[in-house]
Tab-separated table of C-alpha atoms in Angstrom:
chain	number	residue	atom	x	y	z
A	1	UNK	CA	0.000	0.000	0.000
A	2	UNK	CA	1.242	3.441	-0.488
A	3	UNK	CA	0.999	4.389	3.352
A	4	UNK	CA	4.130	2.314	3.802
A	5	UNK	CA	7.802	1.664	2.723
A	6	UNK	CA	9.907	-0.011	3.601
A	7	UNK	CA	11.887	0.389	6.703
A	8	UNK	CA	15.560	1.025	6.602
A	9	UNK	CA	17.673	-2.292	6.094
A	10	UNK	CA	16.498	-5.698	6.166
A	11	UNK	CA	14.622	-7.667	8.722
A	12	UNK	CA	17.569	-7.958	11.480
A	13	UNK	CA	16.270	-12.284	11.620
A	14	UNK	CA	13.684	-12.247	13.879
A	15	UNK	CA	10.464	-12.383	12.129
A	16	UNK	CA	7.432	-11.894	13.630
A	17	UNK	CA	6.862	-15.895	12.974
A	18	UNK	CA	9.959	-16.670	14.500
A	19	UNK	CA	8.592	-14.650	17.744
A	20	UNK	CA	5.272	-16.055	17.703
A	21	UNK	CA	6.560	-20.100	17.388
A	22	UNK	CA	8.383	-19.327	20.724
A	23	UNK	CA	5.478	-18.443	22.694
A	24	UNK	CA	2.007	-20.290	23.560
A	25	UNK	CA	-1.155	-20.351	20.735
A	26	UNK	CA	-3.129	-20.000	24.361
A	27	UNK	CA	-2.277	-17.838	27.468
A	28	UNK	CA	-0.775	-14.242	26.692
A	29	UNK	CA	1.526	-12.658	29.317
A	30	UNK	CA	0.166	-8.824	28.423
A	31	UNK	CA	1.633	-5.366	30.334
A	32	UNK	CA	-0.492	-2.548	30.409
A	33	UNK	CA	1.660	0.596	31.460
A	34	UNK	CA	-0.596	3.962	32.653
A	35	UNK	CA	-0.242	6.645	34.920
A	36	UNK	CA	-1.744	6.114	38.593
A	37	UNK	CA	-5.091	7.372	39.112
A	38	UNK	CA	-4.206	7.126	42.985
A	39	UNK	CA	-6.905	9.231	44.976
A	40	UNK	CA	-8.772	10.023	41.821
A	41	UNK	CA	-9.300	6.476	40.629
A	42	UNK	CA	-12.673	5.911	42.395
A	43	UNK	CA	-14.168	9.574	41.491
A	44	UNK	CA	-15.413	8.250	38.165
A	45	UNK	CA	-16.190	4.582	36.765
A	46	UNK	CA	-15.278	5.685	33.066
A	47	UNK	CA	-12.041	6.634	34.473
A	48	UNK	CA	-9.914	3.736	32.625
A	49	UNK	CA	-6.973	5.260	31.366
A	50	UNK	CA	-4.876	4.893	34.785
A	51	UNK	CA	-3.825	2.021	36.500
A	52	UNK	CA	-6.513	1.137	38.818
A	53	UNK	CA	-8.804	1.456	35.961
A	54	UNK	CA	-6.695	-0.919	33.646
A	55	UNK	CA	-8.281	0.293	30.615
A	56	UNK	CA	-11.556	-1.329	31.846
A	57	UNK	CA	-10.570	-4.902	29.965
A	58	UNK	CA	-9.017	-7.084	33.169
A	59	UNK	CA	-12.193	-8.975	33.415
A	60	UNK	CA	-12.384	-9.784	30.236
A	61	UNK	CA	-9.066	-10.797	29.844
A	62	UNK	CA	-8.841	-12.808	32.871
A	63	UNK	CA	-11.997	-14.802	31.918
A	64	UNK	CA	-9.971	-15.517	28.609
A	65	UNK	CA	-7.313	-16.985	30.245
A	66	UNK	CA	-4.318	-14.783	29.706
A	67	UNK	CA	-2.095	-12.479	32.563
A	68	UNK	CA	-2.696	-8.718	32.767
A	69	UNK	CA	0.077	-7.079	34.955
A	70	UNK	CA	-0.710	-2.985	35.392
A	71	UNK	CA	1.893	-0.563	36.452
A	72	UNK	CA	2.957	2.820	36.631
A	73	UNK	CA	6.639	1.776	37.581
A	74	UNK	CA	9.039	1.999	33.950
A	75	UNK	CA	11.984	3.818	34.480
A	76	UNK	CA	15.182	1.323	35.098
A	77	UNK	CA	16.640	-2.417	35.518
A	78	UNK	CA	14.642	-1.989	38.935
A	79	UNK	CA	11.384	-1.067	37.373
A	80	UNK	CA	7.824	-3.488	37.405
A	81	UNK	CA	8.318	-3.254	33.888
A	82	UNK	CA	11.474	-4.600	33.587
A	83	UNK	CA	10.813	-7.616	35.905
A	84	UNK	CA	8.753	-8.450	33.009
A	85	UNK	CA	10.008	-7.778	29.572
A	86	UNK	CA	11.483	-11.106	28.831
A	87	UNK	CA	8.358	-13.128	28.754
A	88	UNK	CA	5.732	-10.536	28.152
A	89	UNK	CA	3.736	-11.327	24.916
A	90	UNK	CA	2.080	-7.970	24.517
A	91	UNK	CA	2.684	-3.842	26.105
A	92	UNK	CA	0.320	-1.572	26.129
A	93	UNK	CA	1.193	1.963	26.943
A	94	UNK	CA	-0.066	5.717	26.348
A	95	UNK	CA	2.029	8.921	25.194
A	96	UNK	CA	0.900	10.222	28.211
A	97	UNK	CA	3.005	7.566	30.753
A	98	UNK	CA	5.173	6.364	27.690
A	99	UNK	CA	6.966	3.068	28.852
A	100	UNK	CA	10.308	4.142	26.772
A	101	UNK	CA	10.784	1.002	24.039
A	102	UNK	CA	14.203	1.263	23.689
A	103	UNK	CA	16.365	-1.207	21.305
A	104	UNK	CA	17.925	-2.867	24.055
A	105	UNK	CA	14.294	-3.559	26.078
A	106	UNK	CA	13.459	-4.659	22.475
A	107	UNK	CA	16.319	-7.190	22.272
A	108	UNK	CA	15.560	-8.496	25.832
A	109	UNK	CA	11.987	-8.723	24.596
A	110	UNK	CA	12.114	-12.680	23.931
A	111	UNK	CA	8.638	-13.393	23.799
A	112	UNK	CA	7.597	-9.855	22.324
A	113	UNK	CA	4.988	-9.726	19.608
A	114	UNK	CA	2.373	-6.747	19.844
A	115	UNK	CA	3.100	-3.237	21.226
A	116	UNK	CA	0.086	-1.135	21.624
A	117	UNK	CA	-0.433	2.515	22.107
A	118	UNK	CA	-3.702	3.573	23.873
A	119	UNK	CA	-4.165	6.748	21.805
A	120	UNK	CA	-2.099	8.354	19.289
A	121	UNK	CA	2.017	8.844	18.648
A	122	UNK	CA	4.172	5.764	18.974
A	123	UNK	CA	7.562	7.624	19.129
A	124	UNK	CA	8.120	6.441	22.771
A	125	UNK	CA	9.278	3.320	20.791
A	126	UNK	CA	12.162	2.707	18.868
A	127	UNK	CA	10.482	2.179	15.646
A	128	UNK	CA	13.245	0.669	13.501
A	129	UNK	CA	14.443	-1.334	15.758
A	130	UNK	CA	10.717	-3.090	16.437
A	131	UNK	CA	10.638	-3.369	12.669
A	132	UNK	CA	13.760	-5.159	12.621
A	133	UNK	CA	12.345	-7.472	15.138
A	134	UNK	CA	9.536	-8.390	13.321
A	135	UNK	CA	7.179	-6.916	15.844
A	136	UNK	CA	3.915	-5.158	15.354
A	137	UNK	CA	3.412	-1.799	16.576
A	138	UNK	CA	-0.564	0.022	16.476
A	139	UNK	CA	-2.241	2.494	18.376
A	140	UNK	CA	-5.542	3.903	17.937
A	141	UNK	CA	-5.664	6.248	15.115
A	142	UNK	CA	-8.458	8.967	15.788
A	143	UNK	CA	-9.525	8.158	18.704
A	144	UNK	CA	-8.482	11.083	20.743
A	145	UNK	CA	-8.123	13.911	18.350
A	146	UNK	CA	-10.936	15.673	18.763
A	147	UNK	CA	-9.775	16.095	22.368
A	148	UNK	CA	-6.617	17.173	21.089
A	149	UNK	CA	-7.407	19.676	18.776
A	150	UNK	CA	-10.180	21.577	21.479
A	151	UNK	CA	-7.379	22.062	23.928
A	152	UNK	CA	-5.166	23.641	21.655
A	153	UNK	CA	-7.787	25.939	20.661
A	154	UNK	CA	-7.916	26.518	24.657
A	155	UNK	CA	-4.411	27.314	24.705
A	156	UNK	CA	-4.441	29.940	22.058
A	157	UNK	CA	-6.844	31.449	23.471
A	158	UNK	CA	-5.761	31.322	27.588
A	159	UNK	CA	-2.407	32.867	25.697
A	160	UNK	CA	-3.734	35.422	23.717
A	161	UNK	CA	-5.947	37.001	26.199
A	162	UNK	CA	-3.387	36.801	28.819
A	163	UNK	CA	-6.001	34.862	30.999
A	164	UNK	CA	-3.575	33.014	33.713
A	165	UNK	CA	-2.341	36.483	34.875
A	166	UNK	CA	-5.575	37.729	35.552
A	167	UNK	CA	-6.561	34.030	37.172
A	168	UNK	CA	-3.594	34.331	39.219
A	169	UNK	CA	-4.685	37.881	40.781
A	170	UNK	CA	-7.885	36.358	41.572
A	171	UNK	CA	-6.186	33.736	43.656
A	172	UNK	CA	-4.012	36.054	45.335
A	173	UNK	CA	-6.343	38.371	46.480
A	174	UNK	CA	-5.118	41.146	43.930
A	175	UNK	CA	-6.996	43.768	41.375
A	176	UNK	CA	-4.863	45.006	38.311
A	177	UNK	CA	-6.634	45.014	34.757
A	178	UNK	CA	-3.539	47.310	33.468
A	179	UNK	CA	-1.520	44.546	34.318
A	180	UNK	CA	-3.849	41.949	32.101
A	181	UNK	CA	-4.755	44.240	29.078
A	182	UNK	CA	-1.796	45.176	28.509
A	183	UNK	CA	-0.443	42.184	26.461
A	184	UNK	CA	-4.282	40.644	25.714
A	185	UNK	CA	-5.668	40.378	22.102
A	186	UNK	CA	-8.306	39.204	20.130
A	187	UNK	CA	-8.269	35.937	18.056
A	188	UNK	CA	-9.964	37.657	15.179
A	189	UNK	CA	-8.089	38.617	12.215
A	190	UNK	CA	-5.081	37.224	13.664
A	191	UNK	CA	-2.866	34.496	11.109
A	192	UNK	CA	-2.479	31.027	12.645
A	193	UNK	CA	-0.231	28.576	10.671
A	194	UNK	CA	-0.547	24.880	11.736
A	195	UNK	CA	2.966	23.222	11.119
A	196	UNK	CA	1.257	19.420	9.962
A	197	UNK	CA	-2.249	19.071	8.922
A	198	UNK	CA	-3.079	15.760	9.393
A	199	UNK	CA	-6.270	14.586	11.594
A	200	UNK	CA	-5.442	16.859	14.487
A	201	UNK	CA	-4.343	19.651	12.431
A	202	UNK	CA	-7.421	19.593	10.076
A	203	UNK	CA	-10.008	19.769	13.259
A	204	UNK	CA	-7.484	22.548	14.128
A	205	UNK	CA	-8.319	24.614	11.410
A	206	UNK	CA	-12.103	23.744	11.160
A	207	UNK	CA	-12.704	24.988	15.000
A	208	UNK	CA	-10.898	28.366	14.240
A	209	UNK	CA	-12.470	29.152	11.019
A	210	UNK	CA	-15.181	30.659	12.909
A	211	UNK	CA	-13.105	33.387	14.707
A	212	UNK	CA	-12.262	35.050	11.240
A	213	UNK	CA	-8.776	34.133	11.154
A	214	UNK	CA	-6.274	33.924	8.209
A	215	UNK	CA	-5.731	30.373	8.273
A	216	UNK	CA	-2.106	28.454	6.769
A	217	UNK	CA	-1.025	25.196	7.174
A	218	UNK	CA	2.077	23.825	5.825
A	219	UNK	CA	2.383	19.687	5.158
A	220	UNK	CA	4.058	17.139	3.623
A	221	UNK	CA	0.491	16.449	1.583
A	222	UNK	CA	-1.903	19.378	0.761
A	223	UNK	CA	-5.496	18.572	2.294
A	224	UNK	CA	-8.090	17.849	0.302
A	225	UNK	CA	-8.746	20.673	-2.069
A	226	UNK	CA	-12.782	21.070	-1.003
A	227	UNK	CA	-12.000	20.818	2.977
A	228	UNK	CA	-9.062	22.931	1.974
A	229	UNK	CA	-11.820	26.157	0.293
A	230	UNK	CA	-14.590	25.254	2.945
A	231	UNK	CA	-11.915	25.983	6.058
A	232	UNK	CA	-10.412	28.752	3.754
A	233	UNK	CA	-6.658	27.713	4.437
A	234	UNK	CA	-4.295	28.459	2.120
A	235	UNK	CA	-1.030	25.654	1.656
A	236	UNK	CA	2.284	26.762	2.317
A	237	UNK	CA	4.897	24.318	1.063
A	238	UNK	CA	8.008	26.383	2.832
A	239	UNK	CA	7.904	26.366	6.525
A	240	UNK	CA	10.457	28.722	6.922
A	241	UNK	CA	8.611	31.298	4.392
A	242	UNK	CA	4.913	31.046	6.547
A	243	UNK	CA	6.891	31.208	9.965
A	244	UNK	CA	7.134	35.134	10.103
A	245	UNK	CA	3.667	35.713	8.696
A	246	UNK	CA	2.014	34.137	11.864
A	247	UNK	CA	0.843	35.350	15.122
A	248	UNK	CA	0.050	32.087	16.291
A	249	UNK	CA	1.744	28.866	15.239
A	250	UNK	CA	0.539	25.373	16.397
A	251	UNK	CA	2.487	22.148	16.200
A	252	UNK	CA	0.709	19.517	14.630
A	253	UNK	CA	3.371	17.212	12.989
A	254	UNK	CA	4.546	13.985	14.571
A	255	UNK	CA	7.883	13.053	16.390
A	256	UNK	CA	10.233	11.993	14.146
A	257	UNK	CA	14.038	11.944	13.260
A	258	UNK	CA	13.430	14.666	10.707
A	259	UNK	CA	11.394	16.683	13.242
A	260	UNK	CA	13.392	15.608	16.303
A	261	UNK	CA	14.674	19.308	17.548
A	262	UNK	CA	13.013	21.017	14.434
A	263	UNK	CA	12.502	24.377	16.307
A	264	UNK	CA	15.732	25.424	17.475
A	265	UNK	CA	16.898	29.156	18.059
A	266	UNK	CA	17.673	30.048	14.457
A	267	UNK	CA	14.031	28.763	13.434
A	268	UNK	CA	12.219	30.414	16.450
A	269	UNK	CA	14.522	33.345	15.333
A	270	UNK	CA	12.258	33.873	12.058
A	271	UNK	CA	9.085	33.859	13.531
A	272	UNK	CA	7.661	37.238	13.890
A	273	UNK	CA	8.581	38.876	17.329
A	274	UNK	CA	5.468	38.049	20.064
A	275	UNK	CA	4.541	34.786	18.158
A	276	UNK	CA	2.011	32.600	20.529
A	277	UNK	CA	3.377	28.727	20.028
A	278	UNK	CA	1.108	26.156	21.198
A	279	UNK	CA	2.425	22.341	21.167
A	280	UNK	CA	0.706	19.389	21.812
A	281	UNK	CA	2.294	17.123	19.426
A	282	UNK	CA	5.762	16.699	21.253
A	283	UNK	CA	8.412	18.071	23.142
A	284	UNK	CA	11.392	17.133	21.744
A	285	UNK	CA	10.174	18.874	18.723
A	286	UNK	CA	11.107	21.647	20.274
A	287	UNK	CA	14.739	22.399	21.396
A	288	UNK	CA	13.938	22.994	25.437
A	289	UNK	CA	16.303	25.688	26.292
A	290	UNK	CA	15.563	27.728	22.568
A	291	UNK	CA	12.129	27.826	24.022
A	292	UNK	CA	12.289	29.049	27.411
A	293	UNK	CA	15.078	31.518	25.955
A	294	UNK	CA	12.891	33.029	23.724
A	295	UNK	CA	9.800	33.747	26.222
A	296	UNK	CA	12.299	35.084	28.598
A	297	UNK	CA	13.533	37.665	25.574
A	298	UNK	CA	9.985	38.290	24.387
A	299	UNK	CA	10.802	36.555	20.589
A	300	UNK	CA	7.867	34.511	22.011
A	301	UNK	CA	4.886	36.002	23.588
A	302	UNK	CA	3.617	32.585	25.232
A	303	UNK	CA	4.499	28.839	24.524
A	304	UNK	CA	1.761	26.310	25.744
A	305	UNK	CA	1.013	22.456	25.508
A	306	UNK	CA	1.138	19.721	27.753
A	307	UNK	CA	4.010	17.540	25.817
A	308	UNK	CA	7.381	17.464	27.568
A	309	UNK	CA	10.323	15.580	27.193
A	310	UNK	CA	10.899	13.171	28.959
A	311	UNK	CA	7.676	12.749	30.302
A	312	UNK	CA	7.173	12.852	33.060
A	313	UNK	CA	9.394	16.401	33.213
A	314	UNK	CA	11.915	16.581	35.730
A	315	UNK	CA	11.143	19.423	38.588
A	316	UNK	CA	14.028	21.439	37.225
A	317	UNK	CA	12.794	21.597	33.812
A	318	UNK	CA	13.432	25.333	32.687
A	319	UNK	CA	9.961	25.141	30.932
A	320	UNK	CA	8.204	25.243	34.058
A	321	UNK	CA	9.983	27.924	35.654
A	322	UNK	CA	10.203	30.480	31.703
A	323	UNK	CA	7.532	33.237	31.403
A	324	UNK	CA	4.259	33.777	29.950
A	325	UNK	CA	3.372	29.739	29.557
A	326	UNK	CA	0.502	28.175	29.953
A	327	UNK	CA	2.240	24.346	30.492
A	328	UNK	CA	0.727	21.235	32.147
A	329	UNK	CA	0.926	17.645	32.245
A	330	UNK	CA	0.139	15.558	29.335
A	331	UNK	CA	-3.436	15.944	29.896
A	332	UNK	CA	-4.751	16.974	26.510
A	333	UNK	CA	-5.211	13.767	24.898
A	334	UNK	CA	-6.921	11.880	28.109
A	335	UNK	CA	-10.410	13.331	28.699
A	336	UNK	CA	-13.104	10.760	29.846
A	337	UNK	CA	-14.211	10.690	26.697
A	338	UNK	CA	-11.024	10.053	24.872
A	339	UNK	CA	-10.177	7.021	27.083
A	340	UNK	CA	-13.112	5.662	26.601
A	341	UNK	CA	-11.973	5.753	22.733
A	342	UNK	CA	-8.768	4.517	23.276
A	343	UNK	CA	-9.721	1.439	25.734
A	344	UNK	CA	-12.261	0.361	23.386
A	345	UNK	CA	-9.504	0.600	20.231
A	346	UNK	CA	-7.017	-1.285	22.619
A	347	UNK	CA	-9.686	-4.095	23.304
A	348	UNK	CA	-10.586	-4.596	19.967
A	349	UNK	CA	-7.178	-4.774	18.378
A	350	UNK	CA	-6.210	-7.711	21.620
A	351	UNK	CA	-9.914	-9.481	20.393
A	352	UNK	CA	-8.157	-9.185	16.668
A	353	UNK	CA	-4.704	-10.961	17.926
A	354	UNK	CA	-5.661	-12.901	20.090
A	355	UNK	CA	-8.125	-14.452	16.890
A	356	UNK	CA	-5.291	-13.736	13.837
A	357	UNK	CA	-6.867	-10.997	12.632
A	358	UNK	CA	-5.634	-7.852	10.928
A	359	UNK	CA	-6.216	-4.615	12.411
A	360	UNK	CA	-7.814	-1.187	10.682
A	361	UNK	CA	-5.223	-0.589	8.383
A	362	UNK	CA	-4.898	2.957	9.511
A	363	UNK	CA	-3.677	1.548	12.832
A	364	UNK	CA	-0.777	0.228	12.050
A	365	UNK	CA	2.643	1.835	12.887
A	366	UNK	CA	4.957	-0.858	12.036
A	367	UNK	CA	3.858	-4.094	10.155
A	368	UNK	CA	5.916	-6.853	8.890
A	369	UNK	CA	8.886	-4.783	8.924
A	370	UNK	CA	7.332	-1.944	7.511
A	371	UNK	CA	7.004	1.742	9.099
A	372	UNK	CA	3.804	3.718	8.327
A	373	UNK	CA	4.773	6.467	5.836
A	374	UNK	CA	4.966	9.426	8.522
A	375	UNK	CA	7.238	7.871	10.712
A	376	UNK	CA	9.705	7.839	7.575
């Protein structure tokens, strides 16, 4: 199919065949790492996407037969995780706890066959090296983008009207509008540029058309040309060309090699001076220190997202501590709603193995040695 190529180099000898013959046509051994809902797990029952709710499928794996071990713990030869990598069958993890799939984990990885993402963006796992394996790597394409794409319209916004000042003097017992209006603008008539426009990107630019903005985008692949003239967005094929026409840019494109560090200071350099940046693809997109630079010289008005790296951020990273942010967790990706996505995705794709089944073809991230096309 055209969504994939090749990956780079040959199959390293270890098939997925030759993986699956070593382990049993029965009982799987799967490893679900999420973040720990701690306190919080019991507020909700559609809270799945944490530990203690397990993505809501330990019943129904159980009563199948197969071993579901949940953890939080991922970091280290010490780690739950690693107590189990030899003879796991299947991981599941989320972008927003990423167990780290590094080559070597991969090589311990005997038993190894399926790693799953519970949502979208596989880059917490060395791709090449799992195609070289012969493993199989799918997450759940769509199923929290929607989610996405409304809180980076949040962030624009909380950015551009300068709200968490104003929050802040609430909270502190203080009264200043000077010190709020000064720097607080409408999103009207303003030029936002979304650097990737793929399923994120395009809800992206559908929720702002309504607020009158001059909408760019720049791709590897121009949307289609009727979504493209009912959002009203024009294509820009050189990044570095739209960069200094925006007021707001949003980063839409996924983690790659190629976009591994992509905004550094000579890039942030050519955006115009008070540029808004709002990222909730991923951190190391960004270079860390370029960013927190630039809002401390004023080159950028306000950076915002939730996507740090590593994850989770260190207490001494300099992106909690730089000015004018509007930073969190990586929350944006994890509503109720999207988990409830995601945990369904994850279920059905286990149903699917577990019965030799392919998955939705847009799923895939690496098959039979094969990368999808945008992790190229």
């Amino acid at each position: 199919m055209a969504m994939w190529r090749a990956a780079a180099g040959h199959l390293l000898g270890r098939a997925l065949g030759s993986r699956a013959a070593h382990t049993s046509a029965g009982s799987k051994k799967i490893v679900g790492v999420f973040y720990k809902g701690g306190e919080y797990a019991d507020k909700n029952p559609n809270f799945v996407g944490c530990v203690e709710g397990a993505l809501g499928i330990r019943e129904w794996l159980e009563s199948k037969g197969h071993h579901y071990i949940v953890t939080d713990d991922k970091e280290g030869l010490n780690s739950e995780l690693e107590k189990h990598i030899e003879d796991m069958h299947v991981l599941i993890t989320t972008p927003f706890h990423p167990a780290y799939v590094s080559a070597e984990r991969i090589k311990k990885a005997k038993n190894l066959e399926l790693l799953l993402t519970a949502g979208i963006g596989s880059d917490h796992i060395d791709l090449p090296a799992a195609a070289a394996a012969g493993l199989t790597v799918a997450e759940v394409t769509g199923s929290n983008t929607v989610s996405v794409a409304e809180d980076e319209l949040m962030r624009i916004l909380i950015l551009l009207r300068n709200f968490l000042p104003g929050y802040q003097q609430v909270v502190h017992g203080e009264w200043n509008v000077a010190g709020i209006a000064y720097r607080a603008y409408d999103l009207e008539g303003k030029t936002v540029g979304t650097v990737g426009a793929g399923r994120i990107g395009r809800l992206l630019l559908q929720r702002l058309k309504p607020f009158n903005c001059n909408l760019l985008y720049h791709d590897r692949l121009k949307i289609d040309p009727e979504l493209e003239k009912e959002i009203g967005a024009k294509y820009e094929e050189d990044l570095d060309a739209m960069l200094p026409k925006c007021d707001v840019i949003v980063i839409n494109t996924p983690l790659t090699e190629k976009t591994r560090g992509m905004f550094n200071k000579e890039r942030i350099a050519k955006m115009k001076k008070g540029v808004i940046i709002v990222n909730n693809a991923r951190g190391a997109i960004m270079d860390t220190q370029a960013v927190a630079d630039a809002c401390s010289s004023g080159q950028v008005a306000g950076y915002g997202g939730d996507v740090w790296f590593p994850q989770p951020a260190p207490k001494d990273h300099p992106w909690r501590y730089m000015p004018n942010h509007a930073m969190t967790p990586h929350i944006s990706g994890t509503t109720i709603d999207a988990q409830l996505r995601y945990a369904a995705g994850v279920k059905d794709m286990l149903d699917r193995y577990f019965k030799g089944e392919d998955f939705p073809v847009q799923n895939y991230i690496v098959k039979e040695g094969q990368l999808a096309s945008q992790y190229q």
